[in-house]
Amino acid sequence: MLHYQYLHRRSFVRDGLWLLAINVVLFFLFAQYDVLELIIGLVKEHEHLELDEFLPLGVTLTFSLMIFIYRRLAELGRVTQAFEELAKQDPLTHAFNRRAGQAILHNFYVKAERDGEGFSLLQLNIDNFKRINDSYGPSVGDDILINLVNIIQKNIAANSQLIHWHSDNFIVVLPGEVTSPYEFSNKLRETIAQQLFTTDTITCSMGVTSWRKGLSLQDVLHNVEDALLDAKAANKNIVKVA
């Protein structure tokens, strides 16, 4: 299958239009100078050279070239799609990275402004993550991040989105159907404490906020970050609401 988005790139469409225009001009030139009649006359004049066999050969070559181009476009489309997916993912946890997350947040915000469909943000941070890295090593710290993402993804709704914001900091975008973001966050916090690491107790601090009419996306992000900082200041392993 061809990659739909690739086929609609501006450069692809522009080049296609240029080729179409060039062939239209060539058609009128061929019609003006009776090129086909000249070719037929040349073939009859030199029948011993079997020039007429070049006509069906030209058709088969054109058909073969079309198949070749289609296959290369399909291959390029798959490569393009793979790179697009990689550009959206955090390489360690395979959660959406910050670049993709900013686009996700923008889409939620635009939909909220347009349709009034609210959303909430949950920002969480692993408590004392530096101590974990120092005690068990960075490779164990990486495993903890991967496990954290798996736990969160198993416990959030399909239409929620998980973003690896930076380091050990994650944002979960909760759609308006989640009527009690605090209760959801608190339950998730307890699940993480129970399942994240068996060798040591690892907890998370969380901040929660909801979009309201009149708030910009930056306002919502600042609010959820302030709530997370409040949770960190309140002895951690707690959920604070902005």
mmCIF file of C-alpha atoms in Angstrom:
data_model
loop_
_atom_site.group_PDB
_atom_site.id
_atom_site.type_symbol
_atom_site.label_atom_id
_atom_site.label_comp_id
_atom_site.label_asym_id
_atom_site.label_seq_id
_atom_site.Cartn_x
_atom_site.Cartn_y
_atom_site.Cartn_z
ATOM 1 C CA MET A 1 0.000 0.000 0.000
ATOM 2 C CA LEU A 2 1.155 3.518 -0.767
ATOM 3 C CA HIS A 3 1.609 5.805 2.201
ATOM 4 C CA TYR A 4 -1.373 8.185 2.090
ATOM 5 C CA GLN A 5 0.336 11.068 3.876
ATOM 6 C CA TYR A 6 3.439 10.758 1.699
ATOM 7 C CA LEU A 7 1.317 10.987 -1.462
ATOM 8 C CA HIS A 8 -0.080 14.293 -0.180
ATOM 9 C CA ARG A 9 3.233 15.923 0.586
ATOM 10 C CA ARG A 10 3.606 19.261 -1.161
ATOM 11 C CA SER A 11 6.750 18.216 -3.083
ATOM 12 C CA PHE A 12 5.115 15.017 -4.365
ATOM 13 C CA VAL A 13 2.018 16.848 -5.602
ATOM 14 C CA ARG A 14 4.107 19.660 -7.116
ATOM 15 C CA ASP A 15 6.341 17.264 -9.052
ATOM 16 C CA GLY A 16 3.307 15.339 -10.286
ATOM 17 C CA LEU A 17 1.719 18.541 -11.591
ATOM 18 C CA TRP A 18 4.964 19.509 -13.352
ATOM 19 C CA LEU A 19 5.143 16.131 -15.087
ATOM 20 C CA LEU A 20 1.506 16.430 -16.146
ATOM 21 C CA ALA A 21 2.096 19.918 -17.591
ATOM 22 C CA ILE A 22 5.210 18.785 -19.476
ATOM 23 C CA ASN A 23 3.360 15.834 -21.021
ATOM 24 C CA VAL A 24 0.446 18.045 -22.058
ATOM 25 C CA VAL A 25 2.909 20.344 -23.879
ATOM 26 C CA LEU A 26 4.596 17.349 -25.532
ATOM 27 C CA PHE A 27 1.191 16.034 -26.651
ATOM 28 C CA PHE A 28 0.412 19.261 -28.492
ATOM 29 C CA LEU A 29 3.900 19.266 -30.064
ATOM 30 C CA PHE A 30 3.455 15.674 -31.260
ATOM 31 C CA ALA A 31 0.031 16.557 -32.663
ATOM 32 C CA GLN A 32 1.407 19.671 -34.379
ATOM 33 C CA TYR A 33 4.215 17.835 -36.188
ATOM 34 C CA ASP A 34 2.383 14.525 -36.796
ATOM 35 C CA VAL A 35 5.103 12.631 -34.992
ATOM 36 C CA LEU A 36 3.279 9.274 -35.107
ATOM 37 C CA GLU A 37 2.849 9.536 -38.894
ATOM 38 C CA LEU A 38 6.562 10.301 -39.215
ATOM 39 C CA ILE A 39 7.412 7.237 -37.164
ATOM 40 C CA ILE A 40 5.085 5.027 -39.236
ATOM 41 C CA GLY A 41 6.674 6.324 -42.424
ATOM 42 C CA LEU A 42 10.148 5.629 -41.058
ATOM 43 C CA VAL A 43 9.131 2.069 -40.098
ATOM 44 C CA LYS A 44 7.775 1.368 -43.614
ATOM 45 C CA GLU A 45 10.871 2.843 -45.211
ATOM 46 C CA HIS A 46 13.180 0.583 -43.216
ATOM 47 C CA GLU A 47 11.146 -2.614 -42.863
ATOM 48 C CA HIS A 48 14.307 -4.743 -42.835
ATOM 49 C CA LEU A 49 15.279 -3.209 -39.476
ATOM 50 C CA GLU A 50 12.039 -4.432 -37.826
ATOM 51 C CA LEU A 51 11.480 -0.994 -36.315
ATOM 52 C CA ASP A 52 7.787 -1.732 -35.887
ATOM 53 C CA GLU A 53 8.673 -4.141 -33.031
ATOM 54 C CA PHE A 54 9.767 -1.153 -30.964
ATOM 55 C CA LEU A 55 6.144 -0.013 -30.616
ATOM 56 C CA PRO A 56 4.899 -3.005 -28.544
ATOM 57 C CA LEU A 57 8.266 -3.015 -26.776
ATOM 58 C CA GLY A 58 7.646 0.608 -25.778
ATOM 59 C CA VAL A 59 4.250 -0.344 -24.332
ATOM 60 C CA THR A 60 5.664 -3.224 -22.269
ATOM 61 C CA LEU A 61 8.554 -1.049 -21.075
ATOM 62 C CA THR A 62 6.102 1.652 -19.990
ATOM 63 C CA PHE A 63 3.992 -0.910 -18.139
ATOM 64 C CA SER A 64 7.081 -2.396 -16.474
ATOM 65 C CA LEU A 65 8.257 1.061 -15.469
ATOM 66 C CA MET A 66 4.868 1.831 -13.903
ATOM 67 C CA ILE A 67 5.059 -1.356 -11.808
ATOM 68 C CA PHE A 68 8.632 -0.509 -10.783
ATOM 69 C CA ILE A 69 7.683 3.044 -9.756
ATOM 70 C CA TYR A 70 4.641 1.835 -7.812
ATOM 71 C CA ARG A 71 6.712 -0.716 -5.889
ATOM 72 C CA ARG A 72 9.399 1.866 -5.079
ATOM 73 C CA LEU A 73 6.747 4.356 -3.933
ATOM 74 C CA ALA A 74 5.161 1.714 -1.723
ATOM 75 C CA GLU A 75 8.570 0.862 -0.271
ATOM 76 C CA LEU A 76 9.375 4.533 0.290
ATOM 77 C CA GLY A 77 5.973 4.983 1.917
ATOM 78 C CA ARG A 78 6.680 2.193 4.404
ATOM 79 C CA VAL A 79 10.081 3.684 5.230
ATOM 80 C CA THR A 80 8.530 7.144 5.632
ATOM 81 C CA GLN A 81 5.834 5.785 7.929
ATOM 82 C CA ALA A 82 8.413 3.917 10.013
ATOM 83 C CA PHE A 83 10.495 7.084 10.445
ATOM 84 C CA GLU A 84 7.395 9.071 11.354
ATOM 85 C CA GLU A 85 6.511 6.539 14.044
ATOM 86 C CA LEU A 86 10.078 6.523 15.385
ATOM 87 C CA ALA A 87 10.088 10.321 15.514
ATOM 88 C CA LYS A 88 7.045 10.202 17.815
ATOM 89 C CA GLN A 89 8.363 7.583 20.226
ATOM 90 C CA ASP A 90 10.668 7.716 23.179
ATOM 91 C CA PRO A 91 13.330 5.122 22.260
ATOM 92 C CA LEU A 92 13.464 3.608 25.764
ATOM 93 C CA THR A 93 9.835 3.283 26.846
ATOM 94 C CA HIS A 94 8.140 3.525 23.409
ATOM 95 C CA ALA A 95 5.667 5.992 24.886
ATOM 96 C CA PHE A 96 4.927 9.171 22.950
ATOM 97 C CA ASN A 97 7.838 11.583 23.300
ATOM 98 C CA ARG A 98 7.538 15.286 24.082
ATOM 99 C CA ARG A 99 7.415 16.317 20.414
ATOM 100 C CA ALA A 100 4.459 14.029 19.741
ATOM 101 C CA GLY A 101 2.998 14.948 23.122
ATOM 102 C CA GLN A 102 2.867 18.630 22.257
ATOM 103 C CA ALA A 103 0.834 17.799 19.144
ATOM 104 C CA ILE A 104 -1.484 15.550 21.197
ATOM 105 C CA LEU A 105 -2.020 18.281 23.800
ATOM 106 C CA HIS A 106 -2.705 20.838 21.074
ATOM 107 C CA ASN A 107 -5.337 18.556 19.501
ATOM 108 C CA PHE A 108 -7.086 18.043 22.849
ATOM 109 C CA TYR A 109 -7.006 21.785 23.495
ATOM 110 C CA VAL A 110 -8.369 22.700 20.055
ATOM 111 C CA LYS A 111 -11.171 20.161 20.430
ATOM 112 C CA ALA A 112 -11.999 21.515 23.886
ATOM 113 C CA GLU A 113 -12.135 25.098 22.599
ATOM 114 C CA ARG A 114 -14.208 24.121 19.573
ATOM 115 C CA ASP A 115 -16.630 21.580 21.026
ATOM 116 C CA GLY A 116 -16.421 22.293 24.742
ATOM 117 C CA GLU A 117 -15.192 18.743 25.402
ATOM 118 C CA GLY A 118 -12.987 19.167 28.445
ATOM 119 C CA PHE A 119 -9.901 17.174 29.369
ATOM 120 C CA SER A 120 -7.642 16.734 32.363
ATOM 121 C CA LEU A 121 -3.893 16.389 32.761
ATOM 122 C CA LEU A 122 -2.147 14.090 35.167
ATOM 123 C CA GLN A 123 1.573 14.729 35.613
ATOM 124 C CA LEU A 124 3.579 12.213 37.615
ATOM 125 C CA ASN A 125 7.157 11.916 38.734
ATOM 126 C CA ILE A 126 8.991 8.998 40.374
ATOM 127 C CA ASP A 127 9.956 9.822 43.947
ATOM 128 C CA ASN A 128 13.688 9.711 44.732
ATOM 129 C CA PHE A 129 14.558 8.360 41.293
ATOM 130 C CA LYS A 130 18.185 9.455 41.687
ATOM 131 C CA ARG A 131 18.480 7.230 44.754
ATOM 132 C CA ILE A 132 17.200 4.272 42.732
ATOM 133 C CA ASN A 133 19.778 4.906 40.013
ATOM 134 C CA ASP A 134 22.556 5.323 42.557
ATOM 135 C CA SER A 135 21.560 2.188 44.504
ATOM 136 C CA TYR A 136 20.741 -0.225 41.682
ATOM 137 C CA GLY A 137 22.380 1.294 38.612
ATOM 138 C CA PRO A 138 21.067 3.119 35.516
ATOM 139 C CA SER A 139 20.058 -0.124 33.751
ATOM 140 C CA VAL A 140 17.647 -0.954 36.592
ATOM 141 C CA GLY A 141 16.429 2.645 36.422
ATOM 142 C CA ASP A 142 15.675 2.131 32.725
ATOM 143 C CA ASP A 143 13.759 -1.071 33.504
ATOM 144 C CA ILE A 144 11.727 0.828 36.093
ATOM 145 C CA LEU A 145 10.777 3.480 33.530
ATOM 146 C CA ILE A 146 9.728 0.786 31.062
ATOM 147 C CA ASN A 147 7.706 -1.012 33.724
ATOM 148 C CA LEU A 148 6.094 2.264 34.785
ATOM 149 C CA VAL A 149 4.917 2.918 31.235
ATOM 150 C CA ASN A 150 3.493 -0.609 30.982
ATOM 151 C CA ILE A 151 1.587 -0.191 34.260
ATOM 152 C CA ILE A 152 0.159 3.176 33.235
ATOM 153 C CA GLN A 153 -0.890 1.958 29.788
ATOM 154 C CA LYS A 154 -2.677 -1.036 31.304
ATOM 155 C CA ASN A 155 -4.636 1.199 33.665
ATOM 156 C CA ILE A 156 -5.691 4.100 31.444
ATOM 157 C CA ALA A 157 -8.574 4.177 28.987
ATOM 158 C CA ALA A 158 -7.936 3.570 25.305
ATOM 159 C CA ASN A 159 -8.662 7.211 24.426
ATOM 160 C CA SER A 160 -6.241 8.533 27.066
ATOM 161 C CA GLN A 161 -2.706 9.397 25.982
ATOM 162 C CA LEU A 162 0.581 8.803 27.800
ATOM 163 C CA ILE A 163 3.513 11.152 27.106
ATOM 164 C CA HIS A 164 7.095 10.771 28.311
ATOM 165 C CA TRP A 165 7.602 14.452 29.071
ATOM 166 C CA HIS A 166 11.225 14.300 30.265
ATOM 167 C CA SER A 167 13.504 12.128 32.412
ATOM 168 C CA ASP A 168 11.231 10.327 34.928
ATOM 169 C CA ASN A 169 8.375 12.754 34.339
ATOM 170 C CA PHE A 170 5.220 11.662 32.485
ATOM 171 C CA ILE A 171 1.952 13.308 31.472
ATOM 172 C CA VAL A 172 -1.325 11.453 31.009
ATOM 173 C CA VAL A 173 -4.017 13.250 29.014
ATOM 174 C CA LEU A 174 -7.434 12.202 30.304
ATOM 175 C CA PRO A 175 -10.502 12.846 28.135
ATOM 176 C CA GLY A 176 -13.640 14.434 29.529
ATOM 177 C CA GLU A 177 -15.244 11.021 30.098
ATOM 178 C CA VAL A 178 -12.982 10.608 33.138
ATOM 179 C CA THR A 179 -15.335 12.354 35.552
ATOM 180 C CA SER A 180 -13.109 12.078 38.624
ATOM 181 C CA PRO A 181 -9.468 12.636 37.655
ATOM 182 C CA TYR A 182 -8.389 12.747 41.299
ATOM 183 C CA GLU A 183 -9.854 9.339 42.145
ATOM 184 C CA PHE A 184 -8.375 7.841 38.981
ATOM 185 C CA SER A 185 -4.948 9.335 39.768
ATOM 186 C CA ASN A 186 -4.995 8.154 43.363
ATOM 187 C CA LYS A 187 -5.887 4.618 42.312
ATOM 188 C CA LEU A 188 -3.106 4.673 39.719
ATOM 189 C CA ARG A 189 -0.654 5.931 42.357
ATOM 190 C CA GLU A 190 -1.512 2.978 44.619
ATOM 191 C CA THR A 191 -1.165 0.503 41.740
ATOM 192 C CA ILE A 192 2.254 1.874 40.823
ATOM 193 C CA ALA A 193 3.476 1.607 44.424
ATOM 194 C CA GLN A 194 2.380 -2.028 44.553
ATOM 195 C CA GLN A 195 3.641 -3.195 41.149
ATOM 196 C CA LEU A 196 6.506 -1.010 39.997
ATOM 197 C CA PHE A 197 9.464 -2.645 41.787
ATOM 198 C CA THR A 198 9.554 -5.720 44.016
ATOM 199 C CA THR A 199 13.014 -5.163 45.514
ATOM 200 C CA ASP A 200 12.272 -1.714 46.891
ATOM 201 C CA THR A 201 9.212 0.457 47.425
ATOM 202 C CA ILE A 202 9.037 3.048 44.681
ATOM 203 C CA THR A 203 6.287 5.635 44.706
ATOM 204 C CA CYS A 204 5.164 8.478 42.491
ATOM 205 C CA SER A 205 3.982 11.997 43.193
ATOM 206 C CA MET A 206 1.177 13.300 41.009
ATOM 207 C CA GLY A 207 -0.420 16.570 40.053
ATOM 208 C CA VAL A 208 -3.848 16.850 38.441
ATOM 209 C CA THR A 209 -5.660 19.694 36.761
ATOM 210 C CA SER A 210 -8.589 20.130 34.390
ATOM 211 C CA TRP A 211 -9.061 22.474 31.471
ATOM 212 C CA ARG A 212 -11.618 25.214 31.954
ATOM 213 C CA LYS A 213 -12.984 27.730 29.496
ATOM 214 C CA GLY A 214 -10.649 30.689 29.250
ATOM 215 C CA LEU A 215 -7.471 28.756 30.089
ATOM 216 C CA SER A 216 -4.770 28.477 27.467
ATOM 217 C CA LEU A 217 -2.848 25.248 26.959
ATOM 218 C CA GLN A 218 0.151 26.854 28.639
ATOM 219 C CA ASP A 219 -2.008 27.724 31.632
ATOM 220 C CA VAL A 220 -3.115 24.098 31.964
ATOM 221 C CA LEU A 221 0.488 22.859 31.755
ATOM 222 C CA HIS A 222 1.630 25.375 34.366
ATOM 223 C CA ASN A 223 -1.227 24.378 36.663
ATOM 224 C CA VAL A 224 -0.483 20.662 36.501
ATOM 225 C CA GLU A 225 3.221 21.313 37.057
ATOM 226 C CA ASP A 226 2.445 23.463 40.105
ATOM 227 C CA ALA A 227 0.234 20.677 41.462
ATOM 228 C CA LEU A 228 3.071 18.165 40.998
ATOM 229 C CA LEU A 229 5.491 20.471 42.815
ATOM 230 C CA ASP A 230 2.961 20.740 45.668
ATOM 231 C CA ALA A 231 2.830 16.943 45.851
ATOM 232 C CA LYS A 232 6.629 16.775 45.971
ATOM 233 C CA ALA A 233 6.682 19.351 48.755
ATOM 234 C CA ALA A 234 4.061 17.419 50.762
ATOM 235 C CA ASN A 235 6.332 14.429 51.508
ATOM 236 C CA LYS A 236 5.682 12.861 48.076
ATOM 237 C CA ASN A 237 3.610 9.761 47.220
ATOM 238 C CA ILE A 238 0.486 11.903 47.077
ATOM 239 C CA VAL A 239 -1.890 13.428 44.519
ATOM 240 C CA LYS A 240 -2.446 17.173 44.508
ATOM 241 C CA VAL A 241 -5.107 18.975 42.489
ATOM 242 C CA ALA A 242 -4.484 22.413 40.983
#
